[in-house]
CSV table of C-alpha atoms in Angstrom, one decimal:
chain,number,residue,atom,x,y,z
A,360,MET,CA,0.0,0.0,0.0
A,361,THR,CA,1.2,3.5,-0.7
A,362,GLY,CA,0.3,7.1,0.0
A,363,HIS,CA,0.1,9.1,3.2
A,364,HIS,CA,-1.8,7.6,6.1
A,365,THR,CA,-2.9,9.6,9.1
A,366,PRO,CA,-3.2,7.5,12.2
A,367,THR,CA,-5.8,8.3,14.8
A,368,ASP,CA,-3.4,7.6,17.7
A,369,PRO,CA,-1.4,10.8,18.3
A,370,SER,CA,1.5,8.7,19.6
A,371,ARG,CA,1.9,7.3,16.1
A,372,SER,CA,1.9,10.7,14.4
A,373,GLY,CA,4.3,11.4,11.6
A,374,PRO,CA,5.9,14.8,10.8
A,375,PRO,CA,4.0,17.0,13.3
A,376,GLY,CA,5.8,17.2,16.7
A,377,GLN,CA,8.9,15.5,15.4
A,378,ALA,CA,11.2,18.0,16.9
A,379,GLY,CA,10.2,17.0,20.4
A,380,GLN,CA,10.5,13.3,19.6
A,381,GLU,CA,13.9,13.8,18.0
A,382,GLY,CA,15.1,15.5,21.2
A,383,GLN,CA,13.8,12.7,23.3
A,384,ALA,CA,15.5,10.2,21.1
A,385,ARG,CA,18.8,12.0,21.3
A,386,GLN,CA,18.6,12.3,25.0
A,387,ALA,CA,17.9,8.5,25.2
A,388,ARG,CA,21.0,7.9,23.1
A,389,GLN,CA,23.1,10.1,25.3
A,390,GLU,CA,21.9,8.2,28.3
A,391,GLY,CA,22.8,5.0,26.5
A,392,ARG,CA,26.3,6.2,26.0
A,393,LYS,CA,26.6,7.0,29.7
A,394,ARG,CA,25.5,3.5,30.5
A,395,GLN,CA,28.0,2.1,28.0
A,396,GLU,CA,30.8,4.1,29.6
A,397,GLY,CA,29.8,3.4,33.2
A,398,GLN,CA,27.8,0.3,34.0
A,399,GLU,CA,29.2,-1.8,31.2
A,400,GLY,CA,32.7,-0.8,32.0
A,401,LEU,CA,33.5,0.0,28.4
A,402,PRO,CA,35.5,3.1,27.2
A,403,ALA,CA,33.7,5.6,25.2
A,404,GLN,CA,33.3,4.6,21.6
A,405,ALA,CA,34.0,6.9,18.7
A,406,LEU,CA,30.5,6.6,17.1
A,407,ALA,CA,28.4,6.4,20.3
A,408,GLY,CA,25.4,8.7,20.1
A,409,LEU,CA,24.8,8.0,16.4
A,410,ARG,CA,21.6,6.0,15.5
A,411,VAL,CA,21.7,4.0,12.2
A,412,LEU,CA,18.6,2.4,10.7
A,413,ASP,CA,19.7,-0.6,8.6
A,414,LEU,CA,16.9,-1.3,6.1
A,415,ALA,CA,19.2,-3.2,3.7
A,416,THR,CA,19.5,-7.0,3.0
A,417,LEU,CA,22.2,-9.4,2.2
A,418,PHE,CA,25.7,-8.0,2.4
A,419,ALA,CA,27.0,-4.6,1.3
A,420,GLY,CA,24.5,-2.4,3.1
A,421,PRO,CA,24.2,-4.5,6.2
A,422,LEU,CA,27.9,-4.9,6.5
A,423,ALA,CA,28.4,-1.2,6.3
A,424,ALA,CA,26.0,-0.8,9.2
A,425,THR,CA,27.9,-3.5,11.1
A,426,LEU,CA,31.1,-1.6,10.7
A,427,LEU,CA,29.5,1.5,12.2
A,428,GLY,CA,28.0,-0.5,15.0
A,429,ASP,CA,31.4,-1.9,15.9
A,430,PHE,CA,32.5,1.5,17.0
A,431,GLY,CA,29.5,2.4,19.0
A,432,ALA,CA,26.7,3.5,16.7
A,433,GLU,CA,23.3,2.3,17.8
A,434,VAL,CA,22.2,0.2,14.8
A,435,ILE,CA,18.6,-0.9,14.5
A,436,LYS,CA,18.2,-3.6,11.9
A,437,ILE,CA,14.7,-3.4,10.4
A,438,GLU,CA,13.4,-6.5,8.6
A,439,HIS,CA,10.1,-7.4,7.0
A,440,PRO,CA,7.9,-9.2,9.5
A,441,ARG,CA,7.4,-12.2,7.2
A,442,ARG,CA,10.5,-12.0,5.0
A,443,PRO,CA,13.7,-11.8,7.1
A,444,ASP,CA,17.0,-10.7,5.6
A,445,PRO,CA,18.1,-13.6,3.4
A,446,ALA,CA,21.6,-13.4,5.0
A,447,ARG,CA,20.0,-15.3,8.0
A,448,GLY,CA,19.8,-18.4,5.8
A,449,HIS,CA,23.0,-17.9,3.8
A,450,GLY,CA,25.7,-20.5,4.3
A,451,PRO,CA,26.1,-23.2,6.9
A,452,ALA,CA,23.8,-23.2,10.0
A,453,GLU,CA,23.9,-24.7,13.5
A,454,ASP,CA,20.7,-25.9,14.9
A,455,GLY,CA,18.9,-24.0,12.2
A,456,ILE,CA,20.5,-20.7,13.1
A,457,GLY,CA,22.6,-19.1,10.3
A,458,LEU,CA,26.2,-18.5,11.4
A,459,TRP,CA,26.8,-15.8,8.8
A,460,TRP,CA,24.1,-13.7,10.4
A,461,LYS,CA,25.8,-14.0,13.8
A,462,LEU,CA,28.7,-12.0,12.2
A,463,LEU,CA,26.7,-9.7,10.0
A,464,GLY,CA,24.0,-8.9,12.7
A,465,ARG,CA,26.4,-8.2,15.6
A,466,ASN,CA,25.9,-5.1,17.6
A,467,LYS,CA,22.5,-4.6,16.0
A,468,LYS,CA,19.1,-4.4,17.6
A,469,THR,CA,16.6,-6.2,15.5
A,470,MET,CA,13.0,-5.2,14.8
A,471,THR,CA,10.3,-6.0,12.2
A,472,LEU,CA,8.4,-3.4,10.2
A,473,ASP,CA,6.6,-3.6,6.9
A,474,LEU,CA,7.6,-0.4,5.1
A,475,SER,CA,5.0,-0.9,2.4
A,476,HIS,CA,2.2,-0.8,5.0
A,477,PRO,CA,0.9,2.7,5.7
A,478,ASP,CA,1.3,2.2,9.5
A,479,GLY,CA,4.8,0.9,8.9
A,480,ARG,CA,5.6,3.9,6.9
A,481,ASP,CA,4.6,6.2,9.7
A,482,VAL,CA,6.7,4.2,12.2
A,483,LEU,CA,9.7,4.5,10.0
A,484,LEU,CA,9.2,8.3,9.7
A,485,ARG,CA,9.1,8.5,13.5
A,486,LEU,CA,12.3,6.5,13.8
A,487,ALA,CA,13.9,8.6,11.1
A,488,ALA,CA,13.2,11.8,13.0
A,489,GLY,CA,15.5,10.7,15.8
A,490,SER,CA,18.2,8.9,13.7
A,491,ASP,CA,21.3,10.1,12.0
A,492,VAL,CA,21.7,7.5,9.2
A,493,ILE,CA,19.5,5.2,7.1
A,494,ILE,CA,21.1,2.5,4.9
A,495,GLU,CA,19.0,0.9,2.2
A,496,ASN,CA,19.4,-1.2,-0.9
A,497,PHE,CA,16.1,-1.3,-2.5
A,498,ARG,CA,15.8,-0.8,-6.3
A,499,PRO,CA,15.6,2.9,-7.1
A,500,GLY,CA,12.1,4.3,-6.7
A,501,THR,CA,11.0,1.7,-4.1
A,502,LEU,CA,11.2,4.0,-1.1
A,503,GLU,CA,9.5,6.7,-3.1
A,504,LYS,CA,6.7,4.3,-4.0
A,505,TRP,CA,6.1,3.8,-0.3
A,506,GLY,CA,6.2,7.5,0.5
A,507,LEU,CA,9.6,7.2,2.1
A,508,GLY,CA,11.8,9.0,-0.4
A,509,TRP,CA,14.3,11.6,0.4
A,510,ASP,CA,11.7,14.4,0.3
A,511,GLU,CA,9.7,12.7,3.1
A,512,LEU,CA,12.7,11.6,5.1
A,513,SER,CA,14.5,14.9,5.0
A,514,ALA,CA,11.2,16.7,5.9
A,515,VAL,CA,11.1,15.0,9.2
A,516,ASN,CA,14.8,15.2,9.8
A,517,PRO,CA,16.9,17.6,7.7
A,518,ARG,CA,20.1,16.3,9.4
A,519,LEU,CA,19.5,12.7,8.2
A,520,VAL,CA,22.1,10.9,5.9
A,521,LEU,CA,20.5,8.4,3.5
A,522,ALA,CA,22.9,5.9,2.1
A,523,ARG,CA,21.5,4.2,-1.0
A,524,VAL,CA,23.5,1.1,-2.0
A,525,THR,CA,22.5,-0.5,-5.3
A,526,GLY,CA,24.0,-2.6,-8.1
A,527,PHE,CA,24.2,0.2,-10.6
A,528,GLY,CA,23.4,3.5,-8.8
A,529,GLN,CA,20.3,5.7,-8.7
A,530,PHE,CA,20.3,6.7,-12.4
A,531,GLY,CA,21.5,5.5,-15.8
A,532,PRO,CA,20.3,2.9,-18.2
A,533,TYR,CA,20.9,0.0,-15.8
A,534,ALA,CA,19.6,1.7,-12.6
A,535,ARG,CA,16.5,-0.5,-12.2
A,536,ARG,CA,18.2,-3.8,-12.9
A,537,PRO,CA,18.7,-6.2,-10.0
A,538,GLY,CA,22.3,-6.0,-9.0
A,539,PHE,CA,24.6,-8.3,-6.9
A,540,GLY,CA,28.3,-8.4,-6.2
A,541,THR,CA,28.9,-11.1,-8.8
A,542,LEU,CA,27.8,-8.7,-11.5
A,543,ALA,CA,30.2,-6.0,-10.2
A,544,GLU,CA,33.0,-8.5,-10.1
A,545,ALA,CA,32.3,-9.3,-13.8
A,546,MET,CA,31.7,-5.7,-15.0
A,547,SER,CA,34.5,-4.0,-13.2
A,548,GLY,CA,37.1,-6.0,-14.9
A,549,PHE,CA,38.1,-8.1,-11.9
A,550,ALA,CA,37.0,-11.4,-13.3
A,551,ALA,CA,38.7,-10.7,-16.6
A,552,ILE,CA,42.2,-10.4,-15.0
A,553,THR,CA,41.7,-13.2,-12.4
A,554,GLY,CA,42.6,-16.8,-13.2
A,555,GLN,CA,45.2,-18.6,-15.2
A,556,PRO,CA,46.1,-17.2,-18.6
A,557,ASP,CA,44.7,-20.2,-20.5
A,558,GLY,CA,41.6,-20.5,-18.2
A,559,PRO,CA,38.3,-18.7,-18.0
A,560,PRO,CA,37.6,-15.4,-16.2
A,561,THR,CA,37.4,-16.3,-12.5
A,562,LEU,CA,35.0,-15.0,-9.9
A,563,PRO,CA,36.0,-14.9,-6.2
A,564,PRO,CA,34.4,-17.5,-3.9
A,565,PHE,CA,33.2,-14.9,-1.5
A,566,GLY,CA,31.5,-11.5,-1.5
A,567,LEU,CA,34.5,-9.4,-2.7
A,568,ALA,CA,32.5,-6.6,-4.3
A,569,ASP,CA,30.0,-6.4,-1.5
A,570,GLY,CA,32.8,-6.2,1.1
A,571,ILE,CA,34.6,-3.4,-0.7
A,572,ALA,CA,31.2,-1.6,-1.2
A,573,ALA,CA,30.5,-2.0,2.5
A,574,LEU,CA,33.8,-0.4,3.5
A,575,THR,CA,33.2,2.4,1.0
A,576,THR,CA,29.6,3.0,2.2
A,577,SER,CA,30.8,3.3,5.8
A,578,TYR,CA,33.4,5.8,4.7
A,579,ALA,CA,30.8,7.7,2.6
A,580,VAL,CA,28.5,7.9,5.6
A,581,LEU,CA,31.2,9.2,7.9
A,582,THR,CA,32.1,11.7,5.2
A,583,ALA,CA,28.5,12.9,4.9
A,584,LEU,CA,28.3,13.2,8.7
A,585,ARG,CA,31.4,15.3,8.8
A,586,GLY,CA,29.8,17.5,6.1
A,587,ARG,CA,26.8,17.8,8.3
A,588,ASP,CA,29.0,19.1,11.1
A,589,SER,CA,29.8,22.1,8.8
A,590,ASP,CA,26.3,23.1,7.5
A,591,GLY,CA,23.9,21.1,9.7
A,592,ARG,CA,22.3,19.4,6.8
A,593,GLY,CA,22.2,15.7,5.8
A,594,GLN,CA,22.4,14.4,2.3
A,595,VAL,CA,22.0,11.3,0.1
A,596,VAL,CA,24.9,8.9,-0.5
A,597,ASP,CA,24.5,7.1,-3.9
A,598,LEU,CA,26.8,4.1,-4.0
A,599,ALA,CA,26.8,1.6,-6.9
A,600,LEU,CA,28.4,-1.8,-6.4
A,601,ILE,CA,30.1,-1.6,-9.8
A,602,GLU,CA,32.3,1.4,-8.8
A,603,PRO,CA,34.4,0.8,-5.6
A,604,LEU,CA,35.9,-2.4,-7.0
A,605,LEU,CA,36.9,-0.6,-10.2
A,606,THR,CA,38.9,1.9,-8.1
A,607,VAL,CA,40.6,-0.9,-6.2
A,608,LEU,CA,41.7,-2.5,-9.5
A,609,GLY,CA,44.2,0.3,-10.0
A,610,PRO,CA,45.1,2.6,-13.0
A,611,GLN,CA,43.6,0.4,-15.8
A,612,PRO,CA,41.7,3.3,-17.4
A,613,LEU,CA,44.9,5.3,-17.5
A,614,TRP,CA,46.9,2.5,-18.9
A,615,TYR,CA,44.3,2.0,-21.7
A,616,GLU,CA,43.7,5.7,-22.4
A,617,GLN,CA,47.4,6.6,-22.5
A,618,LEU,CA,49.0,3.4,-23.8
A,619,GLY,CA,46.2,1.2,-25.3
A,620,HIS,CA,47.2,-1.4,-22.6
A,621,VAL,CA,44.6,-4.0,-21.5
A,622,GLN,CA,45.5,-6.0,-18.5
A,623,THR,CA,45.2,-9.8,-19.0
A,624,ARG,CA,45.1,-12.8,-16.8
A,625,THR,CA,48.5,-13.8,-15.4
A,626,GLY,CA,47.5,-16.3,-12.7
A,627,ASN,CA,49.4,-15.7,-9.5
A,628,ARG,CA,52.0,-13.7,-11.3
A,629,SER,CA,52.1,-10.0,-11.7
A,630,GLY,CA,52.8,-8.0,-14.8
A,631,ASN,CA,54.7,-5.4,-12.7
A,632,VAL,CA,57.1,-7.4,-10.5
A,633,ALA,CA,58.7,-10.9,-10.2
A,634,PRO,CA,59.2,-13.2,-8.6
A,635,ARG,CA,55.7,-13.1,-7.3
A,636,ASN,CA,53.8,-16.4,-7.0
A,637,THR,CA,52.8,-19.2,-4.8
A,638,TYR,CA,55.3,-22.1,-4.4
A,639,ARG,CA,54.9,-25.6,-3.1
A,640,THR,CA,57.2,-26.8,-0.3
A,641,ALA,CA,58.8,-30.2,0.2
A,642,ASP,CA,56.1,-31.2,2.7
A,643,GLY,CA,53.3,-30.3,0.4
A,644,SER,CA,52.4,-26.9,1.9
A,645,TRP,CA,52.3,-23.7,-0.1
A,646,VAL,CA,53.9,-20.3,0.5
A,647,ALA,CA,53.5,-16.9,-1.2
A,648,VAL,CA,56.5,-14.7,-2.1
A,649,SER,CA,56.4,-11.0,-3.0
A,650,THR,CA,59.3,-8.9,-4.3
A,651,SER,CA,57.7,-5.5,-4.9
A,652,ALA,CA,60.9,-3.8,-3.8
A,653,GLU,CA,64.1,-4.4,-5.8
A,654,SER,CA,66.1,-4.8,-2.5
A,655,VAL,CA,63.8,-7.7,-1.5
A,656,ALA,CA,64.1,-9.3,-4.9
A,657,GLU,CA,67.9,-9.2,-4.5
A,658,ARG,CA,67.7,-10.9,-1.0
A,659,VAL,CA,65.5,-13.7,-2.4
A,660,MET,CA,68.0,-14.4,-5.2
A,661,ARG,CA,70.9,-14.6,-2.8
A,662,LEU,CA,68.8,-16.8,-0.5
A,663,VAL,CA,68.0,-19.3,-3.3
A,664,GLY,CA,71.6,-19.4,-4.6
A,665,ARG,CA,71.1,-17.4,-7.8
A,666,PRO,CA,72.9,-14.1,-7.0
A,667,GLU,CA,74.2,-13.8,-10.6
A,668,LEU,CA,70.7,-12.9,-11.8
A,669,ILE,CA,70.9,-9.6,-9.8
A,670,ASP,CA,73.5,-8.4,-12.3
A,671,GLU,CA,71.3,-8.9,-15.3
A,672,PRO,CA,70.3,-5.5,-16.9
A,673,TRP,CA,66.6,-6.4,-16.7
A,674,PHE,CA,66.7,-7.1,-13.0
A,675,SER,CA,66.7,-3.5,-11.8
A,676,THR,CA,63.0,-2.8,-12.7
A,677,GLY,CA,59.9,-4.6,-11.7
A,678,THR,CA,58.6,-4.8,-15.3
A,679,GLY,CA,62.0,-6.1,-16.4
A,680,ARG,CA,61.9,-8.9,-13.8
A,681,ALA,CA,58.2,-9.6,-14.7
A,682,ALA,CA,59.4,-10.3,-18.3
A,683,HIS,CA,61.7,-12.9,-17.0
A,684,ALA,CA,59.2,-14.5,-14.6
A,685,ASP,CA,59.8,-18.0,-16.0
A,686,GLU,CA,63.5,-17.9,-15.0
A,687,LEU,CA,62.9,-16.3,-11.7
A,688,ASP,CA,60.1,-18.7,-10.7
A,689,GLU,CA,62.2,-21.7,-11.7
A,690,ALA,CA,65.0,-20.4,-9.3
A,691,VAL,CA,62.7,-19.6,-6.4
A,692,GLY,CA,60.3,-22.5,-6.9
A,693,GLY,CA,63.1,-25.0,-7.2
A,694,TRP,CA,64.8,-23.9,-4.0
A,695,ILE,CA,61.5,-23.9,-2.0
A,696,ALA,CA,60.5,-27.4,-3.3
A,697,ARG,CA,63.6,-28.8,-1.6
A,698,HIS,CA,62.7,-27.5,1.9
A,699,ASP,CA,59.7,-27.9,4.1
A,700,ARG,CA,57.5,-25.0,5.0
A,701,ALA,CA,59.0,-24.3,8.4
A,702,ALA,CA,62.5,-24.1,6.9
A,703,VAL,CA,61.4,-21.9,4.1
A,704,LEU,CA,59.7,-19.4,6.4
A,705,ALA,CA,62.7,-19.4,8.8
A,706,ALA,CA,65.2,-18.8,6.0
A,707,PHE,CA,63.1,-16.0,4.4
A,708,GLU,CA,62.7,-14.3,7.8
A,709,LYS,CA,66.4,-14.5,8.4
A,710,ALA,CA,67.1,-13.0,5.0
A,711,GLU,CA,64.5,-10.3,5.6
A,712,ALA,CA,62.6,-11.4,2.4
A,713,ALA,CA,58.9,-11.3,2.1
A,714,VAL,CA,57.1,-14.6,2.5
A,715,ALA,CA,53.8,-15.9,4.0
A,716,PRO,CA,52.3,-19.3,4.4
A,717,VAL,CA,49.1,-20.0,2.4
A,718,TYR,CA,46.5,-20.6,5.0
A,719,ASP,CA,43.0,-21.9,5.1
A,720,ILE,CA,41.0,-20.9,8.2
A,721,ARG,CA,42.7,-23.5,10.4
A,722,GLY,CA,46.0,-21.8,9.8
A,723,VAL,CA,44.5,-18.4,10.4
A,724,LEU,CA,43.2,-19.5,13.8
A,725,ALA,CA,46.5,-21.1,14.8
A,726,ASP,CA,48.8,-18.3,13.7
A,727,PRO,CA,50.6,-16.5,16.6
A,728,GLN,CA,50.5,-13.1,14.9
A,729,TYR,CA,46.7,-13.2,14.5
A,730,GLN,CA,46.5,-14.4,18.1
A,731,ALA,CA,48.6,-11.5,19.3
A,732,LEU,CA,46.5,-9.0,17.5
A,733,GLY,CA,43.2,-10.6,18.7
A,734,THR,CA,42.0,-10.7,15.1
A,735,VAL,CA,39.6,-13.5,15.9
A,736,THR,CA,37.8,-13.1,19.2
A,737,GLU,CA,35.2,-14.9,21.3
A,738,VAL,CA,31.7,-13.5,21.6
A,739,PRO,CA,29.1,-14.9,24.0
A,740,ASP,CA,25.7,-15.7,22.4
A,741,ASP,CA,22.4,-16.6,24.1
A,742,GLU,CA,21.5,-19.0,21.3
A,743,LEU,CA,24.7,-20.8,20.4
A,744,GLY,CA,27.0,-20.2,23.4
A,745,THR,CA,30.5,-18.8,22.8
A,746,LEU,CA,31.3,-17.9,19.1
A,747,ARG,CA,34.6,-17.1,17.4
A,748,MET,CA,34.4,-14.4,14.8
A,749,GLN,CA,36.5,-11.6,13.3
A,750,ASN,CA,37.2,-8.8,15.7
A,751,VAL,CA,36.6,-5.1,14.8
A,752,LEU,CA,38.6,-3.9,11.8
A,753,PHE,CA,41.2,-1.7,13.5
A,754,ARG,CA,42.5,-0.6,16.9
A,755,LEU,CA,41.9,2.9,18.3
A,756,SER,CA,43.9,3.9,21.3
A,757,GLU,CA,41.3,6.1,23.0
A,758,THR,CA,37.9,5.1,21.6
A,759,PRO,CA,38.2,1.4,20.6
A,760,GLY,CA,35.5,-0.6,19.0
A,761,ALA,CA,33.9,-3.6,20.6
A,762,ILE,CA,31.6,-6.5,19.8
A,763,ARG,CA,28.8,-6.2,22.4
A,764,TRP,CA,26.7,-9.1,21.1
A,765,ALA,CA,26.4,-11.4,18.1
A,766,GLY,CA,23.4,-11.3,15.6
A,767,ARG,CA,20.1,-11.5,17.4
A,768,PRO,CA,16.9,-13.3,16.5
A,769,HIS,CA,14.5,-11.8,13.9
A,770,GLY,CA,12.5,-9.0,15.5
A,771,ALA,CA,14.0,-9.6,19.0
A,772,ASP,CA,14.1,-5.9,19.9
A,773,THR,CA,10.9,-4.6,18.2
A,774,ASP,CA,9.0,-3.7,21.4
A,775,GLU,CA,12.1,-2.1,23.0
A,776,VAL,CA,12.7,0.1,20.0
A,777,LEU,CA,9.1,1.2,19.7
A,778,THR,CA,8.6,1.9,23.4
A,779,GLY,CA,11.9,3.9,23.2
A,780,ILE,CA,10.2,6.4,20.7
A,781,GLY,CA,7.1,6.7,23.0
A,782,MET,CA,4.7,4.0,21.8
A,783,ASP,CA,2.6,2.3,24.4
A,784,ARG,CA,1.7,-1.4,24.6
A,785,ALA,CA,-1.7,-1.0,23.1
A,786,THR,CA,-0.3,0.9,20.0
A,787,ILE,CA,2.3,-1.7,19.4
A,788,ASP,CA,-0.2,-4.6,19.7
A,789,GLY,CA,-2.4,-2.7,17.2
A,790,LEU,CA,0.4,-2.4,14.7
A,791,ARG,CA,1.2,-6.0,15.1
A,792,ARG,CA,-2.5,-7.0,14.5
A,793,ALA,CA,-2.6,-4.7,11.4
A,794,GLY,CA,0.4,-6.5,9.9
A,795,ALA,CA,2.7,-3.5,10.1
A,796,LEU,CA,5.1,-5.3,12.6
């Protein structure tokens, strides 16, 4: 259903009186920050006091909200009452509970709301009045169809930042197409340069484009909030999945425009430096070697017993070495194949040459450097007990992030959120009976 709906209950009113409601909401968030600093014994977090409404599904938008929540933002995950975020059922599950959701939904309150329902629309406007950020990934025009476009949202809260994450952006010939990370990985040129030279274009076995888009979205949101500090006004963030990955791929447009150069698939090799590859050790393990700096390349050649190659005229540049990758790989690979992984790693470390073991997740969890950094941490969970998951992305000395809880059940916090904006039990029950919750 679309169009404006005027509720009879004044506690469910839309734009009129929103200033007072916004003030109450901000006061509640300030009190929540005090509780976080005091009763919970946590230091102040950099984004405490911000409220984020996560309306998005699957990965890029929700992960952006997760990153904000990790550093103290109050994130409210809003899902359809009868169609939860598909991420809850993505990948392996334990006792019917999706494990991916435990990571993606961490530090989020969860509530249900049918945005296409007139009453659901009015509730969202009330929430928006006291929020700082909304993240959504509906096809362009969907929020507008429901009466929840930028005009309506900014009318109740001129300071709001609306982040719109879609496959192709808000305009252009592809804007209304369904878009997923796989399409971005194909269209950006990533797949075309990934894989063996004689093999097919290769897609990543994980959400690469979504992950990069999530990082970009969180950066865009913080940039917009900083802009709001200057003029007091919010704005719209238009982020297309096909764009951030293209930036990460480097200067390919420049290479083509200036030189007519089109990057091709080179497997694990690089067209810019060599040796750079994965090599198998005597005990059947794998290691990766990088020689982006000439000094490191020289150390590797001395280590593997081929110092004469350093004097070759082509050795002094990365592209020169890349042109002789066969010879360099034979030298490095042959030496590594005669030693087990522990000996290889020890020898490279002693020579101050760059090497790393090729891990699966078992190696990651056992690695002492990851353990020292606390990269994977334990999080208590009411449903599944203690969970191990990636920690917050980076360390801040004064306002560190924290994982306060793992992903919660569908709609677990609906009543708490709504009572927090002044709704009484009768109103909430009425919304639930009407199908808005």
